[in-house]
Short mmCIF file of C-alpha atoms in Angstrom, two decimals:
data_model
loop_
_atom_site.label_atom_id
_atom_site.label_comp_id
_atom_site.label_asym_id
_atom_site.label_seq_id
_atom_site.Cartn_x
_atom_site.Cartn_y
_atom_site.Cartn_z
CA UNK A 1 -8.12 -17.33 3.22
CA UNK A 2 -7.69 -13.78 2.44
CA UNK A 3 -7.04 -12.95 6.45
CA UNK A 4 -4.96 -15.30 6.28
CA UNK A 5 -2.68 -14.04 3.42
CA UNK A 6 -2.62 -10.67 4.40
CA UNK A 7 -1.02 -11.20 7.91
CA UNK A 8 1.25 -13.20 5.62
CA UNK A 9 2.03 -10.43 3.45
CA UNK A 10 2.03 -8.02 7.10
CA UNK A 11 5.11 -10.49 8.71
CA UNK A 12 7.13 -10.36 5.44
CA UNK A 13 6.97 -6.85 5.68
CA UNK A 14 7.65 -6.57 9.18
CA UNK A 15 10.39 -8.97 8.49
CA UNK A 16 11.67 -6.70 5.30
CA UNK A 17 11.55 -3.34 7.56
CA UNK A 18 13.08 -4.84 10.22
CA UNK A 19 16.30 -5.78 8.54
CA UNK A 20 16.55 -2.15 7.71
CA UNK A 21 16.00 -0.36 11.48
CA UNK A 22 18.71 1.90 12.49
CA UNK A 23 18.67 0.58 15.94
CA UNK A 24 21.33 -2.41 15.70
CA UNK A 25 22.73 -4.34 13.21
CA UNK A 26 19.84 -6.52 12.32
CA UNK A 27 21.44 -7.99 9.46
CA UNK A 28 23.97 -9.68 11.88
CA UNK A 29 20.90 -11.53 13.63
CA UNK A 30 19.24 -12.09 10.34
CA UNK A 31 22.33 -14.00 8.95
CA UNK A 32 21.72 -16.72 11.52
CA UNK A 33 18.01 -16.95 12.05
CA UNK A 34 17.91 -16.94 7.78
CA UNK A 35 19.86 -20.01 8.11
CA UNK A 36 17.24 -22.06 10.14
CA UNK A 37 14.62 -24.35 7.86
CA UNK A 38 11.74 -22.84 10.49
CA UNK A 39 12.50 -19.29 9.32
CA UNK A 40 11.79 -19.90 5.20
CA UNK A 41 8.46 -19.35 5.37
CA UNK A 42 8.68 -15.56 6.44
CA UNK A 43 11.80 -15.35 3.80
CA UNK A 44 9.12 -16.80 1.39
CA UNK A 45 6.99 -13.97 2.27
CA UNK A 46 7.99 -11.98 -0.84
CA UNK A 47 5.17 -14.25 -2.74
CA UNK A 48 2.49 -13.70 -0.38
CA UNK A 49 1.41 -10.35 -2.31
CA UNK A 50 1.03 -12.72 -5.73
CA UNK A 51 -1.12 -14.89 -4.03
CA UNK A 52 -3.16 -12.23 -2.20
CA UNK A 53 -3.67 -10.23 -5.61
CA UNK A 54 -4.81 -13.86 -7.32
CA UNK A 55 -7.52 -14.46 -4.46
CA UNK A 56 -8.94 -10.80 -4.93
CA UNK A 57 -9.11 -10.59 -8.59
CA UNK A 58 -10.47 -14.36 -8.11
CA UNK A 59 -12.80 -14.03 -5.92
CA UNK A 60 -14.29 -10.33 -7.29
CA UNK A 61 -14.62 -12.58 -10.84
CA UNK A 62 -16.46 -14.92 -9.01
CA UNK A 63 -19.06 -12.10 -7.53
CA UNK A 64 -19.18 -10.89 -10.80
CA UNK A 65 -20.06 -13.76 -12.42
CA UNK A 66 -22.69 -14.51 -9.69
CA UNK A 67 -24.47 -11.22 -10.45
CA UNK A 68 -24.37 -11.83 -14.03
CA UNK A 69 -26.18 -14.82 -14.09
CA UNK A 70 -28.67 -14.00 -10.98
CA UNK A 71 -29.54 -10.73 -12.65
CA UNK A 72 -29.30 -11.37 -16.01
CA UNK A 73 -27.07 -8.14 -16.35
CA UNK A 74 -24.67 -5.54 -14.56
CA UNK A 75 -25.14 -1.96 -13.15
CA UNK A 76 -21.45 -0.65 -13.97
CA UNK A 77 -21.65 2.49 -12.42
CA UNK A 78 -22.86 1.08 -9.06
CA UNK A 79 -19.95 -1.26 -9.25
CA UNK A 80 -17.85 1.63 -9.52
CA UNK A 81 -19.18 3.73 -7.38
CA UNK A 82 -18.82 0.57 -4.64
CA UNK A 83 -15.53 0.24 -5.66
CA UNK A 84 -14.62 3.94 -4.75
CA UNK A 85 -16.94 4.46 -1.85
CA UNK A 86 -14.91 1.87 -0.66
CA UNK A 87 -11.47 2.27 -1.58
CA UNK A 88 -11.33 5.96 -0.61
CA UNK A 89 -11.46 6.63 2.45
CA UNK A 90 -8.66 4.90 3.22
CA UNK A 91 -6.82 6.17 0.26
CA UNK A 92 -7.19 9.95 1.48
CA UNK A 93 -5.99 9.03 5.20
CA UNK A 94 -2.97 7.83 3.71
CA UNK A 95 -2.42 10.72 1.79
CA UNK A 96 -3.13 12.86 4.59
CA UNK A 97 -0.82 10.49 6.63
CA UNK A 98 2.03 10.56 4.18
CA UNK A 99 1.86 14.58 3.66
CA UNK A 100 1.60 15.68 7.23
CA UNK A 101 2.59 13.12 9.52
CA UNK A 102 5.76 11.42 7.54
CA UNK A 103 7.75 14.30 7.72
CA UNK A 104 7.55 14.62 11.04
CA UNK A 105 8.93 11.38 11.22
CA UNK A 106 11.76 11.54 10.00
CA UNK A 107 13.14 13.79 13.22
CA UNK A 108 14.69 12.25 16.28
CA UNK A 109 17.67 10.48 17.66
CA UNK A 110 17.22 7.68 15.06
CA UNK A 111 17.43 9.92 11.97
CA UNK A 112 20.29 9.19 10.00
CA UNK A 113 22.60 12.54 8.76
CA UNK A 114 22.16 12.48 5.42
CA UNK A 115 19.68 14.96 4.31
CA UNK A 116 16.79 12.33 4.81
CA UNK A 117 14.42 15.18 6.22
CA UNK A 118 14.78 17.00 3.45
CA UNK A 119 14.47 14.42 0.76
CA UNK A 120 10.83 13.68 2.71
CA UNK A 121 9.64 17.02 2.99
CA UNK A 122 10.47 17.77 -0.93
CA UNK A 123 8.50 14.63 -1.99
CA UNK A 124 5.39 15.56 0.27
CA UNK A 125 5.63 18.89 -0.87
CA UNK A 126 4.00 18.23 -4.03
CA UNK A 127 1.16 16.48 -2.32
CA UNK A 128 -0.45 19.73 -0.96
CA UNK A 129 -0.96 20.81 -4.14
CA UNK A 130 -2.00 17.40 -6.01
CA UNK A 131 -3.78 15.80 -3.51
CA UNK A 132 -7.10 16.38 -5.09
CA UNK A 133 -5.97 14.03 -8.26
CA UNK A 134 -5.62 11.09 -6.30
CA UNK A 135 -8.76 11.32 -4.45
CA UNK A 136 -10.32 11.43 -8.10
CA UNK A 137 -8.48 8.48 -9.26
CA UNK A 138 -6.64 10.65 -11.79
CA UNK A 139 -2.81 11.02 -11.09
CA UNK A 140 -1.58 9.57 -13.88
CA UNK A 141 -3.24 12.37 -16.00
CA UNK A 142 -1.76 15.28 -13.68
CA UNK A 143 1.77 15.98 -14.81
CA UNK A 144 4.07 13.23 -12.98
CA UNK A 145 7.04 14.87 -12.96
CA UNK A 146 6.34 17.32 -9.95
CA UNK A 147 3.60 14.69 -8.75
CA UNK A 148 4.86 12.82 -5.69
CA UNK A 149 1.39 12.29 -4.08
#
């Protein structure tokens, strides 16, 4: 069920970034294929994420609660430690993604003249210098204000 709502969350995105693309007007097309009864279920899309945070938090309850009463009690800082042996890796390649790669992006015949390049590279900037409090799960202490990682 979870595959399942995450390629529903992926095609609302894809339908959300596609409106946006530079390459021709997509809103145009979008006003008549929104119109059709067959296309409201990607439109509905924007309730997929809802449903996929409900299943997780469900479903890691329902773990939980199977340890608890198999084991009689819980080993929080394994769980933890799961949690962010798990979680980060993935976590720093996006970082890494978003500070090197996303800048680079942001060049070519599509990019739009009005100082888009430089509104990217000012809000990576900050993440070679903070990137360290994210991996440690502890932005929100680090002064947010020149924090864009």
């Amino acid at each position: 069920i979870r595959v399942l709502s995450i390629l529903y969350i992926v095609l609302g995105h894809t339908n959300s970034f596609m409106m946006t693309a530079p390459i021709l007007d997509m809103m145009q097309i979008f006003g008549v294929v929104m119109k059709r009864f067959s296309f409201q279920f990607i439109v509905g899309g924007f309730f997929a994420v809802d449903s996929f945070y409900f299943l997780s938090g469900f479903l890691g309850t329902v773990a939980l609660v199977e340890i608890i009463f198999k084991k009689n009690k819980v080993n929080w800082p394994l769980i933890y430690f799961h949690r962010w042996w798990r979680l980060t890796p993935l976590y720093f390649c996006l970082i890494w993604v978003w500070t090197y790669i996303t800048p680079r992006l942001v060049e070519g015949p599509l990019t739009y003249d009005d100082g888009s390049k430089e509104r990217s590279i000012a809000s990576t900037s900050m993440c070679y210098q903070y990137w360290w409090a994210n991996i440690l799960y502890i932005n929100n202490l680090v002064p947010w204000k020149d924090n864009f990682a």
